[in-house]
Amino acid sequence: MSQISLPSPLDMHVHLRQDDMLHHVTPYTAQQFVGAVCMPNTLPPVDSMKRYDAYVAEIKAAAAPLEFEPYVPLFLRPDYTREELEPAVDRLFGAKLYPAGVTTNSEGGVKEVEKLEPVLDLLQDLGIPLLVHGETDGYSPDREREFLAVYDHFAKTFPKLRITMEHITCADTVDFLEKHDNVFATVTLHHLLYTLDDVLGGLFNPFLFCKPICKSAKDRDALQALVLSGHPKVMFGSDSAPHTEVMKRTEGMAGCFTAPVLLPMLAEFFEDNDALDKLEPFVCDRAREIYPRIRVPERNVVLENTEWTVPPRYGSVVPINPGDRLRWQVV
Ligand code: DOR
Ligand code: ZN
């Protein structure tokens, strides 16, 4: 039997929600990863240090007895002050920009990105990284591409601000990554594997519907080439985003629940591309290089090649690809 042992893997973009859902889904992430960037678009959003501390404590409790480190970016508001952020600088991981209305629970996001300059200047000055959901409110397949002008402006205006383009999906974004030294990216499992045709080319698959939407084969191939190259500015961030089956089917909520299948499916992807040696850099090393200040618990996560079948649901939540046979299993 072969095994893959990963030293302290990290998921640099996940949604854990709040209350019962948080307690239900956190263990799937904590079993496979020793830490994760836990997004602040909860109800209500994590937009104060008081909520931040409570959220971190709740996630750690939900992951126990496993040691698990949540890295939480504050939900960015244009009016954060130096008095609020400076005392928290040692424990604050970052700030996450959601343009208003572009995705789940982003109604309270930023309405005018042009007005963010004072707060971005403050983040730059305090050394707090900026994480971004980079989409406009334009035609959905073009939203990420249209947002590149905003990234360009931010990166030029604030050259010392570290900017992570979250869950990138397009070939143009892959090219853009080379343009500024202070711009980095996360890539999800689902955007690496699927195109818009997988979502709605046949019968609509609500469990692959997410934002940003999966794009063309050309875009997916560009993402694959980027990740398989072991690019130093690119790290893994799953964007696993649980919604109940009822909410997916009746309200059309965006988000793919991938947490339970992440490392098995990533191992398959790298193995199928003769690049198993690139799995560890992607899920373990890049995040620590890009965010040198994070505290990373030491734990090896081991996969072995024993087949298993993805169950139809995890409680009220349907994962991507229920019923699929996977070759690798987390021990
Ligand atoms: O599909 C998505 N779901 N994209 C996001 O940006 C947010 C996420 C969620 O919170 O459900
Ligand atoms: Zn997300």
Short mmCIF file of C-alpha atoms and ligand atoms in Angstrom, two decimals:
data_model
loop_
_atom_site.label_atom_id
_atom_site.label_comp_id
_atom_site.label_asym_id
_atom_site.label_seq_id
_atom_site.Cartn_x
_atom_site.Cartn_y
_atom_site.Cartn_z
CA MET A 1 0.00 0.00 0.00
CA SER A 2 1.37 3.44 -0.79
CA GLN A 3 1.05 6.41 1.45
CA ILE A 4 1.46 10.17 1.09
CA SER A 5 2.46 12.03 4.22
CA LEU A 6 1.85 15.78 4.17
CA PRO A 7 3.54 17.97 6.79
CA SER A 8 0.98 20.42 8.18
CA PRO A 9 -1.31 21.04 5.19
CA LEU A 10 -3.26 24.32 5.12
CA ASP A 11 -6.52 25.33 3.44
CA MET A 12 -6.16 29.04 2.77
CA HIS A 13 -9.86 29.75 2.09
CA VAL A 14 -12.81 28.02 3.72
CA HIS A 15 -16.33 28.85 4.90
CA LEU A 16 -17.33 27.31 8.20
CA ARG A 17 -20.44 29.47 8.91
CA GLN A 18 -21.70 29.81 12.49
CA ASP A 19 -23.62 27.87 15.16
CA ASP A 20 -24.65 24.28 14.29
CA MET A 21 -23.24 24.35 10.76
CA LEU A 22 -19.84 25.49 12.06
CA HIS A 23 -19.76 22.59 14.51
CA HIS A 24 -20.90 20.16 11.82
CA VAL A 25 -18.38 21.07 9.09
CA THR A 26 -15.26 22.18 10.98
CA PRO A 27 -14.09 18.61 11.77
CA TYR A 28 -13.89 17.75 8.03
CA THR A 29 -11.45 20.61 7.53
CA ALA A 30 -9.54 19.96 10.77
CA GLN A 31 -8.98 16.29 9.92
CA GLN A 32 -7.19 17.19 6.71
CA PHE A 33 -5.62 20.55 7.51
CA VAL A 34 -3.82 21.93 10.56
CA GLY A 35 -5.03 25.45 9.88
CA ALA A 36 -7.26 27.36 7.50
CA VAL A 37 -8.25 30.85 6.47
CA CYS A 38 -11.79 30.95 7.82
CA MET A 39 -13.86 33.50 5.97
CA PRO A 40 -15.72 36.24 7.84
CA ASN A 41 -18.96 36.29 5.77
CA THR A 42 -20.85 34.71 8.63
CA LEU A 43 -24.22 35.89 9.95
CA PRO A 44 -23.47 38.45 11.34
CA PRO A 45 -20.11 39.12 9.67
CA VAL A 46 -16.85 39.06 11.61
CA ASP A 47 -16.25 42.81 11.54
CA SER A 48 -14.95 43.64 15.00
CA MET A 49 -12.17 42.24 17.16
CA LYS A 50 -14.79 41.09 19.66
CA ARG A 51 -16.48 38.90 17.03
CA TYR A 52 -13.07 37.88 15.73
CA ASP A 53 -11.99 36.48 19.09
CA ALA A 54 -15.31 34.69 19.59
CA TYR A 55 -15.16 33.16 16.08
CA VAL A 56 -11.59 31.90 16.57
CA ALA A 57 -12.52 30.36 19.93
CA GLU A 58 -15.62 28.68 18.49
CA ILE A 59 -13.70 27.17 15.58
CA LYS A 60 -10.97 25.84 17.87
CA ALA A 61 -13.63 24.28 20.11
CA ALA A 62 -15.36 22.69 17.12
CA ALA A 63 -12.05 21.20 15.89
CA ALA A 64 -11.00 19.82 19.31
CA PRO A 65 -9.39 17.47 20.19
CA LEU A 66 -7.45 18.19 16.99
CA GLU A 67 -5.16 21.18 17.21
CA PHE A 68 -6.31 23.57 14.50
CA GLU A 69 -5.36 27.19 13.80
CA PRO A 70 -8.00 29.49 12.30
CA TYR A 71 -6.61 32.45 10.32
CA VAL A 72 -9.42 34.97 10.16
CA PRO A 73 -9.51 38.03 7.91
CA LEU A 74 -11.80 40.77 9.25
CA PHE A 75 -14.76 41.60 7.00
CA LEU A 76 -13.43 44.81 5.44
CA ARG A 77 -15.27 48.03 6.15
CA PRO A 78 -14.10 51.36 4.75
CA ASP A 79 -14.26 52.99 8.17
CA TYR A 80 -11.89 50.85 10.26
CA THR A 81 -9.65 53.14 12.28
CA ARG A 82 -6.06 52.91 13.44
CA GLU A 83 -7.34 52.86 17.04
CA GLU A 84 -9.31 49.68 16.29
CA LEU A 85 -6.74 47.76 14.27
CA GLU A 86 -3.36 48.72 15.67
CA PRO A 87 -3.78 47.07 19.10
CA ALA A 88 -4.89 43.84 17.32
CA VAL A 89 -2.07 43.69 14.81
CA ASP A 90 -0.28 40.74 16.41
CA ARG A 91 -3.26 38.42 16.24
CA LEU A 92 -5.14 39.80 13.23
CA PHE A 93 -4.50 37.68 10.13
CA GLY A 94 -5.86 40.00 7.42
CA ALA A 95 -8.87 41.81 6.01
CA LYS A 96 -11.26 40.46 3.38
CA LEU A 97 -12.82 42.68 0.76
CA TYR A 98 -16.26 41.61 -0.43
CA PRO A 99 -17.72 44.00 -2.98
CA ALA A 100 -21.35 44.48 -1.87
CA GLY A 101 -23.76 41.85 -3.16
CA VAL A 102 -21.35 39.78 -5.27
CA THR A 103 -21.72 36.58 -3.25
CA THR A 104 -23.24 34.84 -0.20
CA ASN A 105 -23.66 37.14 2.83
CA SER A 106 -21.87 40.03 1.15
CA GLU A 107 -24.77 42.48 1.31
CA GLY A 108 -22.86 44.46 3.94
CA GLY A 109 -19.74 44.51 1.79
CA VAL A 110 -18.03 47.46 0.16
CA LYS A 111 -20.26 49.56 -2.10
CA GLU A 112 -17.59 51.79 -3.61
CA VAL A 113 -14.16 50.24 -3.92
CA GLU A 114 -12.86 53.67 -5.04
CA LYS A 115 -13.40 54.91 -1.50
CA LEU A 116 -11.19 52.28 0.11
CA GLU A 117 -7.90 54.12 -0.22
CA PRO A 118 -7.67 55.41 3.38
CA VAL A 119 -8.33 51.97 4.87
CA LEU A 120 -5.98 50.24 2.42
CA ASP A 121 -3.32 52.76 3.33
CA LEU A 122 -3.88 51.82 6.98
CA LEU A 123 -3.64 48.07 6.22
CA GLN A 124 -0.43 48.65 4.27
CA ASP A 125 1.03 50.71 7.09
CA LEU A 126 0.14 48.07 9.72
CA GLY A 127 1.35 45.17 7.53
CA ILE A 128 -2.12 43.56 7.42
CA PRO A 129 -2.70 41.51 4.23
CA LEU A 130 -5.73 42.17 2.01
CA LEU A 131 -7.73 39.21 0.70
CA VAL A 132 -10.18 39.91 -2.09
CA HIS A 133 -13.27 38.39 -3.66
CA GLY A 134 -12.46 39.93 -7.02
CA GLU A 135 -15.67 40.21 -9.03
CA THR A 136 -17.64 43.12 -10.43
CA ASP A 137 -21.43 43.09 -10.76
CA GLY A 138 -21.14 42.70 -14.57
CA TYR A 139 -22.04 39.76 -16.82
CA SER A 140 -21.17 36.72 -14.74
CA PRO A 141 -18.49 35.05 -16.91
CA ASP A 142 -16.69 38.43 -17.20
CA ARG A 143 -16.82 39.53 -13.57
CA GLU A 144 -13.37 38.38 -12.53
CA ARG A 145 -11.70 39.71 -15.67
CA GLU A 146 -13.38 43.08 -15.19
CA PHE A 147 -12.10 43.24 -11.63
CA LEU A 148 -8.45 42.99 -12.75
CA ALA A 149 -8.40 46.78 -13.22
CA VAL A 150 -9.21 47.17 -9.52
CA TYR A 151 -6.44 44.77 -8.51
CA ASP A 152 -4.06 46.66 -10.77
CA HIS A 153 -4.94 49.97 -9.16
CA PHE A 154 -4.62 48.61 -5.60
CA ALA A 155 -1.32 46.86 -6.31
CA LYS A 156 0.23 49.97 -7.90
CA THR A 157 -1.08 52.42 -5.32
CA PHE A 158 -0.10 50.28 -2.33
CA PRO A 159 3.06 48.42 -3.36
CA LYS A 160 3.74 47.18 0.19
CA LEU A 161 0.21 45.85 0.71
CA ARG A 162 0.10 42.06 0.24
CA ILE A 163 -2.95 41.28 -1.87
CA THR A 164 -4.38 37.79 -2.36
CA MET A 165 -6.74 37.25 -5.27
CA GLU A 166 -9.02 34.58 -3.86
CA HIS A 167 -10.31 31.58 -5.85
CA ILE A 168 -8.99 32.68 -9.24
CA THR A 169 -10.71 31.23 -12.31
CA CYS A 170 -9.51 32.81 -15.57
CA ALA A 171 -6.51 32.61 -17.88
CA ASP A 172 -6.27 36.43 -17.78
CA THR A 173 -5.96 36.36 -14.00
CA VAL A 174 -3.20 33.77 -14.30
CA ASP A 175 -1.31 36.18 -16.59
CA PHE A 176 -2.03 39.12 -14.28
CA LEU A 177 -0.31 37.34 -11.41
CA GLU A 178 3.05 38.12 -13.01
CA LYS A 179 2.40 41.84 -13.11
CA HIS A 180 2.91 42.85 -9.47
CA ASP A 181 5.25 41.45 -6.82
CA ASN A 182 2.67 42.09 -4.08
CA VAL A 183 -0.14 40.03 -5.65
CA PHE A 184 -0.75 36.35 -4.79
CA ALA A 185 -3.55 33.86 -5.44
CA THR A 186 -5.50 30.93 -4.07
CA VAL A 187 -6.88 28.21 -6.32
CA THR A 188 -9.77 25.88 -5.39
CA LEU A 189 -10.21 22.20 -6.21
CA HIS A 190 -13.42 22.76 -8.16
CA HIS A 191 -12.05 25.52 -10.39
CA LEU A 192 -9.06 23.30 -11.16
CA LEU A 193 -11.27 20.44 -12.31
CA TYR A 194 -14.51 21.81 -13.74
CA THR A 195 -15.86 24.11 -16.41
CA LEU A 196 -19.19 25.86 -16.83
CA ASP A 197 -20.35 22.86 -18.85
CA ASP A 198 -20.00 20.66 -15.78
CA VAL A 199 -22.28 23.06 -13.92
CA LEU A 200 -24.98 23.54 -16.55
CA GLY A 201 -23.99 21.98 -19.88
CA GLY A 202 -26.24 19.01 -19.18
CA LEU A 203 -28.73 18.97 -16.33
CA PHE A 204 -28.01 21.81 -13.90
CA ASN A 205 -25.80 20.62 -11.04
CA PRO A 206 -26.53 22.94 -8.12
CA PHE A 207 -23.73 21.38 -6.07
CA LEU A 208 -21.13 22.71 -8.52
CA PHE A 209 -22.68 26.17 -8.63
CA CYS A 210 -20.40 28.69 -6.94
CA LYS A 211 -19.06 32.21 -7.27
CA PRO A 212 -17.00 32.98 -9.17
CA ILE A 213 -18.63 30.56 -11.60
CA CYS A 214 -16.45 27.89 -13.27
CA LYS A 215 -15.24 29.15 -16.65
CA SER A 216 -14.12 27.68 -19.99
CA ALA A 217 -11.82 24.73 -20.66
CA LYS A 218 -9.13 27.22 -21.69
CA ASP A 219 -9.40 28.98 -18.33
CA ARG A 220 -9.39 25.70 -16.41
CA ASP A 221 -6.36 24.50 -18.36
CA ALA A 222 -4.51 27.72 -17.53
CA LEU A 223 -5.25 27.16 -13.83
CA GLN A 224 -4.05 23.56 -14.09
CA ALA A 225 -0.81 24.60 -15.77
CA LEU A 226 -0.27 27.27 -13.13
CA VAL A 227 -0.75 24.85 -10.23
CA LEU A 228 1.21 22.02 -11.84
CA SER A 229 4.12 24.42 -12.39
CA GLY A 230 4.41 24.82 -8.60
CA HIS A 231 4.15 28.59 -8.94
CA PRO A 232 5.57 30.35 -5.85
CA LYS A 233 2.69 32.86 -5.60
CA VAL A 234 -0.08 30.28 -5.70
CA MET A 235 -1.46 28.37 -2.73
CA PHE A 236 -4.37 26.06 -2.12
CA GLY A 237 -7.64 27.54 -0.82
CA SER A 238 -10.66 25.28 -1.20
CA ASP A 239 -13.50 27.80 -0.86
CA SER A 240 -15.48 24.89 0.55
CA ALA A 241 -18.82 26.59 1.26
CA PRO A 242 -21.58 24.52 2.87
CA HIS A 243 -25.26 25.23 2.32
CA THR A 244 -28.01 22.81 3.24
CA GLU A 245 -29.37 20.71 0.39
CA VAL A 246 -32.70 22.50 0.78
CA MET A 247 -31.10 25.95 0.43
CA LYS A 248 -29.08 24.81 -2.59
CA ARG A 249 -32.15 23.41 -4.31
CA THR A 250 -34.73 26.03 -3.38
CA GLU A 251 -32.79 29.27 -2.96
CA GLY A 252 -29.99 28.56 -5.45
CA MET A 253 -27.22 29.39 -2.97
CA ALA A 254 -23.70 29.58 -4.45
CA GLY A 255 -20.98 27.42 -2.92
CA CYS A 256 -19.48 23.93 -3.32
CA PHE A 257 -19.04 21.75 -0.23
CA THR A 258 -15.70 20.09 -0.89
CA ALA A 259 -14.18 19.82 2.61
CA PRO A 260 -14.48 16.03 3.06
CA VAL A 261 -12.93 15.18 -0.33
CA LEU A 262 -10.19 17.79 -0.69
CA LEU A 263 -6.91 15.98 -0.12
CA PRO A 264 -8.10 12.71 -1.76
CA MET A 265 -9.20 14.57 -4.89
CA LEU A 266 -6.11 16.79 -4.98
CA ALA A 267 -3.88 13.71 -4.68
CA GLU A 268 -5.73 12.17 -7.63
CA PHE A 269 -5.37 15.33 -9.67
CA PHE A 270 -1.62 15.59 -9.10
CA GLU A 271 -1.11 11.84 -9.60
CA ASP A 272 -3.08 11.84 -12.85
CA ASN A 273 -0.80 14.63 -14.07
CA ASP A 274 2.41 12.84 -13.01
CA ALA A 275 3.10 15.60 -10.53
CA LEU A 276 2.56 14.12 -7.07
CA ASP A 277 5.73 15.93 -5.99
CA LYS A 278 3.88 19.25 -6.46
CA LEU A 279 1.07 18.39 -4.02
CA GLU A 280 3.07 19.17 -0.88
CA PRO A 281 4.32 22.59 -2.03
CA PHE A 282 0.78 23.55 -3.06
CA VAL A 283 -0.98 22.53 0.16
CA CYS A 284 1.83 22.92 2.73
CA ASP A 285 4.65 25.26 1.77
CA ARG A 286 3.29 28.15 -0.30
CA ALA A 287 0.97 29.51 2.38
CA ARG A 288 3.81 29.68 4.91
CA GLU A 289 6.00 31.52 2.39
CA ILE A 290 3.28 33.96 1.38
CA TYR A 291 2.13 34.58 4.98
CA PRO A 292 5.35 34.20 6.98
CA ARG A 293 3.73 35.41 10.21
CA ILE A 294 1.15 32.63 10.59
CA ARG A 295 1.52 30.06 13.37
CA VAL A 296 1.30 26.58 11.91
CA PRO A 297 0.65 23.56 14.19
CA GLU A 298 2.93 20.61 13.48
CA ARG A 299 0.99 17.54 12.38
CA ASN A 300 1.43 15.11 9.50
CA VAL A 301 -1.68 14.21 7.54
CA VAL A 302 -1.41 10.82 5.86
CA LEU A 303 -3.26 9.53 2.81
CA GLU A 304 -3.25 5.91 1.70
CA ASN A 305 -4.46 4.46 -1.56
CA THR A 306 -7.61 2.73 -0.34
CA GLU A 307 -10.71 3.28 -2.45
CA TRP A 308 -13.84 4.77 -0.94
CA THR A 309 -17.14 6.17 -2.15
CA VAL A 310 -18.17 9.78 -1.55
CA PRO A 311 -21.42 9.56 0.48
CA PRO A 312 -24.64 11.15 -0.84
CA ARG A 313 -24.69 13.70 1.95
CA TYR A 314 -22.98 14.78 5.15
CA GLY A 315 -25.93 15.53 7.42
CA SER A 316 -27.94 18.22 5.62
CA VAL A 317 -25.13 19.08 3.18
CA VAL A 318 -24.44 17.46 -0.20
CA PRO A 319 -20.77 17.29 -1.19
CA ILE A 320 -19.50 17.65 -4.74
CA ASN A 321 -19.50 14.36 -6.63
CA PRO A 322 -21.59 12.17 -4.31
CA GLY A 323 -21.19 8.52 -5.28
CA ASP A 324 -17.78 8.96 -6.91
CA ARG A 325 -15.09 6.39 -6.18
CA LEU A 326 -11.89 8.04 -4.93
CA ARG A 327 -8.50 6.32 -4.85
CA TRP A 328 -6.94 8.11 -1.87
CA GLN A 329 -8.24 8.23 1.65
CA VAL A 330 -7.15 10.25 4.67
CA VAL A 331 -5.96 7.84 7.39
O1 DOR B 1 -19.71 30.23 -4.11
C1 DOR B 1 -19.40 30.91 -3.15
N1 DOR B 1 -19.87 30.66 -1.91
N2 DOR B 1 -18.54 31.93 -3.32
C2 DOR B 1 -18.26 32.79 -2.34
O2 DOR B 1 -17.52 33.71 -2.56
C3 DOR B 1 -18.89 32.66 -1.01
C4 DOR B 1 -19.33 31.31 -0.77
C5 DOR B 1 -20.27 31.21 0.40
O3 DOR B 1 -20.05 31.83 1.41
O4 DOR B 1 -21.25 30.44 0.27
ZN ZN B 2 -15.15 31.97 -0.36
#
